[in-house]
Coordinates of C-alpha atoms and ligand atoms in Angstrom, one line a residue:
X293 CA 0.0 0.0 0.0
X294 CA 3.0 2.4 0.8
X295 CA 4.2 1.7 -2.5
X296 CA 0.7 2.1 -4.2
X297 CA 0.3 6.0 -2.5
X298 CA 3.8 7.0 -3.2
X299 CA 3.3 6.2 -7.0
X300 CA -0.3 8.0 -6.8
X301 CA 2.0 11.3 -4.9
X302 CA 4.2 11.1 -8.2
X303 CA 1.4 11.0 -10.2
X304 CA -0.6 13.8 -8.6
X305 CA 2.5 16.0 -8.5
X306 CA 3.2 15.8 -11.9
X307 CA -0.4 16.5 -13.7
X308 CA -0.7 19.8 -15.2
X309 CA -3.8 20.6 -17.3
X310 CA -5.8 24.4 -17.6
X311 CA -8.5 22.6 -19.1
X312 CA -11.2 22.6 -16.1
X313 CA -12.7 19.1 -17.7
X314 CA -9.5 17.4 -17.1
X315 CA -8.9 19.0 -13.8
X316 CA -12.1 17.3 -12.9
X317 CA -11.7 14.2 -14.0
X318 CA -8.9 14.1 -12.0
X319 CA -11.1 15.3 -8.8
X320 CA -13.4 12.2 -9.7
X321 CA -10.8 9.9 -9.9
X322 CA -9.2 10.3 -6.0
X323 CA -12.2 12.1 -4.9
X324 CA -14.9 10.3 -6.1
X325 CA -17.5 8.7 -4.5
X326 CA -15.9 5.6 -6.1
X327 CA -12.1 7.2 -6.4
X328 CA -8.8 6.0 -5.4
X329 CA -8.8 7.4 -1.9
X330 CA -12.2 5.8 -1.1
X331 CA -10.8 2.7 -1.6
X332 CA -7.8 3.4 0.3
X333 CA -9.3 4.1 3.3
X334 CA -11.2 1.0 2.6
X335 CA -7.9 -0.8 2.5
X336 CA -6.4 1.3 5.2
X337 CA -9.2 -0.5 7.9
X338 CA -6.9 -3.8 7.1
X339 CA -3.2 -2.1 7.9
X340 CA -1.5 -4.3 10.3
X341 CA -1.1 -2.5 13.7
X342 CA 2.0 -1.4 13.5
X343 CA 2.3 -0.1 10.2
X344 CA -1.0 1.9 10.7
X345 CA 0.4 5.2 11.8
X346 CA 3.0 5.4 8.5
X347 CA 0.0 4.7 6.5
X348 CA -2.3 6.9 8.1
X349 CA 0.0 9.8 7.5
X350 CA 1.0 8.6 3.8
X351 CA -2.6 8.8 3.1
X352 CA -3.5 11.8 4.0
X353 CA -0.5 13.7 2.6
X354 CA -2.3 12.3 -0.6
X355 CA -5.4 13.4 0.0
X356 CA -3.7 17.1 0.6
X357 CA -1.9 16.6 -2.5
X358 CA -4.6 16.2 -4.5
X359 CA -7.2 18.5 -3.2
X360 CA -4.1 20.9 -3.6
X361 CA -3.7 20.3 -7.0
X362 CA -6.9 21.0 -8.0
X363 CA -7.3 24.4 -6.3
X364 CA -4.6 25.6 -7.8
X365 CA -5.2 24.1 -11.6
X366 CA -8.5 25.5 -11.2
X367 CA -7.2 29.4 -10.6
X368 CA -5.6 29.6 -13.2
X369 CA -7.3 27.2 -15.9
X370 CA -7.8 28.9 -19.3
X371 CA -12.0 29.0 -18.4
X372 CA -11.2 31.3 -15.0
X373 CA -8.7 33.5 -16.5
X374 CA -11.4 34.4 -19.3
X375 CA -13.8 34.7 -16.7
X376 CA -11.9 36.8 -14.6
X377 CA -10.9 39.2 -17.9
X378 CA -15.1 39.8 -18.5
X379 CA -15.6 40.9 -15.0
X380 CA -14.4 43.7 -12.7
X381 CA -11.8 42.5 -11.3
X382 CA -9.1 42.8 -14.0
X383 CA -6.6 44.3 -12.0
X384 CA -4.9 45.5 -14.7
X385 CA -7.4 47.5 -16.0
X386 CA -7.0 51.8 -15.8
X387 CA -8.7 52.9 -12.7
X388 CA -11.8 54.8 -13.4
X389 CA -12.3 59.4 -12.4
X390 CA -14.5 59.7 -10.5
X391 CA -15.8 63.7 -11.3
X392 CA -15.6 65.7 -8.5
X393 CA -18.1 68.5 -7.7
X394 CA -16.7 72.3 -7.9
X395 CA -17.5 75.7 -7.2
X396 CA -19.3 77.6 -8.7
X397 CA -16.9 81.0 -10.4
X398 CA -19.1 83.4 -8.8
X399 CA -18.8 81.5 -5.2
X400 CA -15.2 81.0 -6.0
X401 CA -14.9 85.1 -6.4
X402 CA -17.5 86.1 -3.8
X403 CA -15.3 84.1 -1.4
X404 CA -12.2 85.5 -2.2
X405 CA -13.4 89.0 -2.1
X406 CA -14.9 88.3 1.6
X407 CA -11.7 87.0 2.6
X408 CA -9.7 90.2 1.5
X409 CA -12.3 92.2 3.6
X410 CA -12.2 89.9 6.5
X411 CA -8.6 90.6 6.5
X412 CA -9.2 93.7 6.8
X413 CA -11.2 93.8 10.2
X414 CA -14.6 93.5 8.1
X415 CA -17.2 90.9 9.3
X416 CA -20.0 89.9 7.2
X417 CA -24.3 89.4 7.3
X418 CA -26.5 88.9 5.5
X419 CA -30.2 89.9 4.4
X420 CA -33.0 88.6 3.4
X421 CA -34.1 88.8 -0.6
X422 CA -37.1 90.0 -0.5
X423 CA -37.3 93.3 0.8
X424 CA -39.8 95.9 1.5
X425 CA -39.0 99.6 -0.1
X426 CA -38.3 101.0 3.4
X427 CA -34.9 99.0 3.3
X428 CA -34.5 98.9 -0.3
X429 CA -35.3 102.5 -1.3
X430 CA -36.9 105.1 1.4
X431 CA -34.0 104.7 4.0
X432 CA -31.7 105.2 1.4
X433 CA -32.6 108.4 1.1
X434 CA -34.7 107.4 -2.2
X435 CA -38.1 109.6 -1.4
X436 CA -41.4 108.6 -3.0
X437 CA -41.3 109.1 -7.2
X438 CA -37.4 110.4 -7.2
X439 CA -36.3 109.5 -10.7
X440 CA -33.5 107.8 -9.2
X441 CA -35.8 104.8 -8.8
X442 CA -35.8 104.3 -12.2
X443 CA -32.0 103.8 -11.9
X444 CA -33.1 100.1 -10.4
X445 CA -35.7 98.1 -12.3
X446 CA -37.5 96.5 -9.9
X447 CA -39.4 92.7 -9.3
X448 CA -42.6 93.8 -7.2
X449 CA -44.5 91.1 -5.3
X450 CA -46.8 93.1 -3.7
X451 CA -47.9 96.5 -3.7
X452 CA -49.3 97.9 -0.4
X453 CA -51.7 101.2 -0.1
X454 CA -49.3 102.4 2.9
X455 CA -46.5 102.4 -0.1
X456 CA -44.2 100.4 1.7
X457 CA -43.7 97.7 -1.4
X458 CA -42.6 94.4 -1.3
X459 CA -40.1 93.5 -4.1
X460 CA -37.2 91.7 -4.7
X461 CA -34.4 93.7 -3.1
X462 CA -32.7 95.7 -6.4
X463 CA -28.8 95.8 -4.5
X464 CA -27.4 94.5 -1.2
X465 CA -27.5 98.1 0.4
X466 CA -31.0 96.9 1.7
X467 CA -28.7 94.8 4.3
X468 CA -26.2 97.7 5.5
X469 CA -29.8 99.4 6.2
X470 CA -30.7 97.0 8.3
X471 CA -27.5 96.8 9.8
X472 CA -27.3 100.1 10.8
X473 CA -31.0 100.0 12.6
X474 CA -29.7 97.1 15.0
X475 CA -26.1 98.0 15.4
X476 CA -24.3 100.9 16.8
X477 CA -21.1 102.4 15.6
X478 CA -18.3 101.6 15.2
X479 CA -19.6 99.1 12.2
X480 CA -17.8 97.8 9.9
X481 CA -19.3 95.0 7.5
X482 CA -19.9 93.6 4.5
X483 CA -22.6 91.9 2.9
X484 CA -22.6 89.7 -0.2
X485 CA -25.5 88.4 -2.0
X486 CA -28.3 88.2 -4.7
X487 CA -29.8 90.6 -6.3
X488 CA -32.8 91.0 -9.0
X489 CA -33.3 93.8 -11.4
X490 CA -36.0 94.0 -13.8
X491 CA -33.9 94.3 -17.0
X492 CA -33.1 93.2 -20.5
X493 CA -31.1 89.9 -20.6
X494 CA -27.8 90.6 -22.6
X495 CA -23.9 89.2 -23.2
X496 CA -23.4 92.2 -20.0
X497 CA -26.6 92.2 -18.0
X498 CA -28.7 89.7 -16.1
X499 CA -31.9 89.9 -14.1
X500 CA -30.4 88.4 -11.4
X501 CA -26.9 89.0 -10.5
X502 CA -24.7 89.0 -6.8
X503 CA -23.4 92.2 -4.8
X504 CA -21.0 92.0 -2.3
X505 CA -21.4 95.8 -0.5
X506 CA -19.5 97.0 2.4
X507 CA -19.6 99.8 5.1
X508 CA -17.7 101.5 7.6
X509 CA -19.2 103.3 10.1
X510 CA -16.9 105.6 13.0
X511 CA -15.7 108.8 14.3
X512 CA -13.9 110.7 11.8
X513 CA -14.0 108.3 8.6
X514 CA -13.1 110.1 6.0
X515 CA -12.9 109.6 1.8
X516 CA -9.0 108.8 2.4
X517 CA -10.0 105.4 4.2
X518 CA -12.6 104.7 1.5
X519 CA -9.6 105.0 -1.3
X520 CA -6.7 103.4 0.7
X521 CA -9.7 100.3 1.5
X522 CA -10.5 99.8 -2.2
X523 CA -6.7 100.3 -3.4
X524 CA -5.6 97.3 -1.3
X525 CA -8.5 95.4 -1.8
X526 CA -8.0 96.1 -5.6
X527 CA -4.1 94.8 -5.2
X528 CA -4.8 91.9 -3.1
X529 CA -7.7 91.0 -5.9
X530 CA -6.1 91.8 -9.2
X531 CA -2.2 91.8 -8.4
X532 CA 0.3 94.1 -6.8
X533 CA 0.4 96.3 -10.2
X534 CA -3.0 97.5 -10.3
X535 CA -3.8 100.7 -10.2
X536 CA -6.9 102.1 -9.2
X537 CA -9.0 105.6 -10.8
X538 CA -12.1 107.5 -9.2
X539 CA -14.6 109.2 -11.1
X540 CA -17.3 111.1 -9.3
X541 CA -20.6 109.8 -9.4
X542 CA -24.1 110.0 -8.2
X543 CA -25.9 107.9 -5.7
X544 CA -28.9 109.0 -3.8
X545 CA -27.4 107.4 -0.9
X546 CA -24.0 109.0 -0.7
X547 CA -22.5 112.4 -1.1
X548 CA -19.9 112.4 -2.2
X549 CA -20.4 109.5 -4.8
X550 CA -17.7 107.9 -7.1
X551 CA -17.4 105.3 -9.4
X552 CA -13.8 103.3 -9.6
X553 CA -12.1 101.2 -12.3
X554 CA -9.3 99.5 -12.3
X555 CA -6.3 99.4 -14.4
X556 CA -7.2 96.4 -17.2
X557 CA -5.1 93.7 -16.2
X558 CA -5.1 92.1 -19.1
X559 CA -3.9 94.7 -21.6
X560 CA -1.9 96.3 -18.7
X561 CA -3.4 99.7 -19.7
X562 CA -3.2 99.8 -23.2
X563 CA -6.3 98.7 -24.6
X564 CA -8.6 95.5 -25.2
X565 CA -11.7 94.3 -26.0
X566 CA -12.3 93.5 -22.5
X567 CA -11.7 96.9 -21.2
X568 CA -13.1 98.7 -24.5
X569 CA -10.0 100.6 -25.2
X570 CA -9.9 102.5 -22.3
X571 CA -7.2 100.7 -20.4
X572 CA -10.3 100.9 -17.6
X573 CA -12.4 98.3 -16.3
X574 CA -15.0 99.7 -14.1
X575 CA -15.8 98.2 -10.9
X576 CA -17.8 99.2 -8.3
X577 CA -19.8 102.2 -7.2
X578 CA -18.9 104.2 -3.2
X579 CA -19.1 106.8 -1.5
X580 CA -19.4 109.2 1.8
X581 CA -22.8 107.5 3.6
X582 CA -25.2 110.6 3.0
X583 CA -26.5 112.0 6.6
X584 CA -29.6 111.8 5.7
X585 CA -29.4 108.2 5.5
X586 CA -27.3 107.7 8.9
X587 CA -30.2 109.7 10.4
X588 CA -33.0 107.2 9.1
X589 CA -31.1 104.4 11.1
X590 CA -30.7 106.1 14.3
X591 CA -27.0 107.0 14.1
X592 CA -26.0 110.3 15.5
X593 CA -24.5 112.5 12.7
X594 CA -22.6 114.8 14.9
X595 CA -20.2 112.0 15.7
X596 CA -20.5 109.8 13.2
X597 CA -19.2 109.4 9.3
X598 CA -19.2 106.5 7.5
X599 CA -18.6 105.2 3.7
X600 CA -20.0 102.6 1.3
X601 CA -19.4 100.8 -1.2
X602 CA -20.8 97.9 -3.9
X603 CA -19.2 95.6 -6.2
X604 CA -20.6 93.8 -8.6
X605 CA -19.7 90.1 -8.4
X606 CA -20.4 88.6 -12.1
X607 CA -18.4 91.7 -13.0
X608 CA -15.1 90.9 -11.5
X609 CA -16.0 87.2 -12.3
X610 CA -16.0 88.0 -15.6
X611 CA -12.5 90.0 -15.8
X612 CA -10.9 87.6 -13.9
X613 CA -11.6 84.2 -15.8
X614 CA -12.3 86.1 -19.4
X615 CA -15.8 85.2 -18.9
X616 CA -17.4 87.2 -22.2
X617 CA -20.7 86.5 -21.4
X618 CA -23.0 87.0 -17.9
X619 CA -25.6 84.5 -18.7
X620 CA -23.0 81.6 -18.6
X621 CA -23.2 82.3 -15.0
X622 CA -27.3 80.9 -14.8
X623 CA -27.0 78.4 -17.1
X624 CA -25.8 75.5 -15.1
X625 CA -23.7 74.4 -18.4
X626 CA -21.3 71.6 -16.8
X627 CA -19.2 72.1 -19.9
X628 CA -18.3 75.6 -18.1
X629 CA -18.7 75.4 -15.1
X630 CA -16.3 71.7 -14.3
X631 CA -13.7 74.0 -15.8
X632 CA -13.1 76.3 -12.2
X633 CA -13.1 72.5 -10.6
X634 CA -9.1 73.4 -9.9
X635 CA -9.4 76.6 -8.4
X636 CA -10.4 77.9 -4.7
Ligands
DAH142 N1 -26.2 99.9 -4.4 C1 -25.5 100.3 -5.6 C2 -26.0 99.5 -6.8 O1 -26.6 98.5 -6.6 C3 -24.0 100.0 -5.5 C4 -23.5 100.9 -4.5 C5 -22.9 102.1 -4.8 C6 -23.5 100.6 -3.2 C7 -22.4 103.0 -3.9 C8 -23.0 101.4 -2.2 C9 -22.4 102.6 -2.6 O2 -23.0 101.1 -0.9 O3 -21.9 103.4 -1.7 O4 -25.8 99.9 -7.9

């Protein structure tokens, strides 16, 4: 019998086969109901005494063998490797992208712009979007049929006989109104967010649009710390180069009022398409807090100054990433929008 399992050890040891037919006829043949090692065993039960334990082991190391064998034929049989190459778990296949989210440009910029201001000493609220015309218009020094309401298309929801409106708020100002009601000097804040103006939709103007407005409330603030603010905020946004220009303005909410622009950093001053030939991109629009408006919040105009200011978002959005048209902004293209998935 020793002789018998040592000739089957040689034998197991030495089949090869990827063919999972053969590799099963070779299960059937020791591992049969009727195979090699059934009979064995059968012939093991008659293993003189002493000889028993050699035996014993002998056959099981052939049992191990075999059961061995197959396992590992079976991995890597011709029908498994196939199978393996049709299903996931080809490890040598390229690892899938997964597509990440990203922000959206105008989030992007809005965030950065906060971040300058926060810098600064600033801190930051916000409003709500609709608004009635106390906060939008009447405390901002816009009386009752002032053309300067025509300046600001406007989205009305509901018109009420005691003439206080409800509409869509037309500019983020509405907020540093209601900021100045609840707070007390010194204040100094800004607030981004959405805005809605009844208007034409073109290549450079949307209905809807984002503001991010600012204000700085103390004693003696004067139209020096309005420039040096938007000069370093203009530097830290655009580079160290930019230079900045203020053209005086009307707003019915300050007095003084200006408008500033920025040198075109892409044509470094010398003219483009983007800044028209001037060498000029305009910006934002600021000024010295009118009294009048100070005293409609409560704040004490013998001790207090204060300025203002408001920045278009989709505007700077625009110059920075050579955005030519607004309305990419609302259109939830992916096309456009996955390409600001690298930047912060
Ligand atoms: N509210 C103005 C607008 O929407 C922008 C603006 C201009 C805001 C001057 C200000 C300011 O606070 O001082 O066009």
């Amino acid at each position: 019998m020793k002789e018998q399992i040592e000739k089957y050890l040689v034998e197991v040891a030495a089949f090869n086969s990827n063919v999972l037919q053969e590799i099963e006829q070779l299960r059937i043949r020791f591992l049969g109901k009727k195979g090699i090692l059934g009979e064995l065993f059968e012939a093991f039960k008659t293993v003189p005494g002493p000889d028993k334990k050699e035996a014993g082991i002998l056959l099981n190391t052939l049992k191990n063998a075999v059961q061995e064998k197959i396992n590992e034929l079976r991995t890597s049989s011709e029908e498994s490797v196939a199978e393996q190459n049709t299903t996931e778990i080809d490890l040598t296949r390229p690892v899938g992208f997964y597509e990440t989210g990203s922000r959206h440009p105008v989030a992007i910029v809005r965030n950065r712009m906060v971040a300058i201001f926060q810098n600064m000493g600033f801190s930051v609220a916000e409003g709500p979007e609709i608004e009635d015309d106390w906060h939008n218009f009447s405390a901002l020094n816009f009386p009752p049929d002032h053309p300067a309401r025509d300046m600001q298309d406007t989205f009305f929801i509901e018109k009420r006989s005691s003439g206080n409106d409800i509409s869509l708020r037309t500019h983020t100002s509405s907020v540093q109104v209601r900021t100045m009601e609840q707070t007390r000097p010194p204040i100094r804040m800004v607030f981004p967010g959405r805005v809605f103006r009844n208007e034409a939709i073109s290549a450079r103007s949307h209905c809807i649009f984002h503001q991010v407005e600012g204000l700085y409330i103390d004693k003696n603030v004067s139209f020096a710390d309005l420039k040096q603010t938007l000069l370093h905020f203009a530097r830290e946004m655009f580079g160290e180069q930019t230079q900045i220009r203020l053209r005086p303005s009307y707003f019915p909410f300050t007095e003084p009022s200006a408008e500033m622009d920025i040198s075109c950093n892409l044509c470094g001053g010398k003219g483009c398409n983007i800044c028209k030939y001037t060498g000029w991109i305009e910006i934002l629009g600021c000024g010295m807090i009118d009294p009048a408006v100070l005293e409609s919040c409560g704040i004490d105009t013998e001790m207090y100054t204060g300025y203002a200011f408001g920045i278009g978002i989709e505007r700077m959005t625009m110059g920075l990433f050579q955005v030519k048209d607004i309305r990419m902004f609302f259109e939830n293209d992916i096309r456009f929008l996955k390409q600001f998935g690298s930047v912060v």
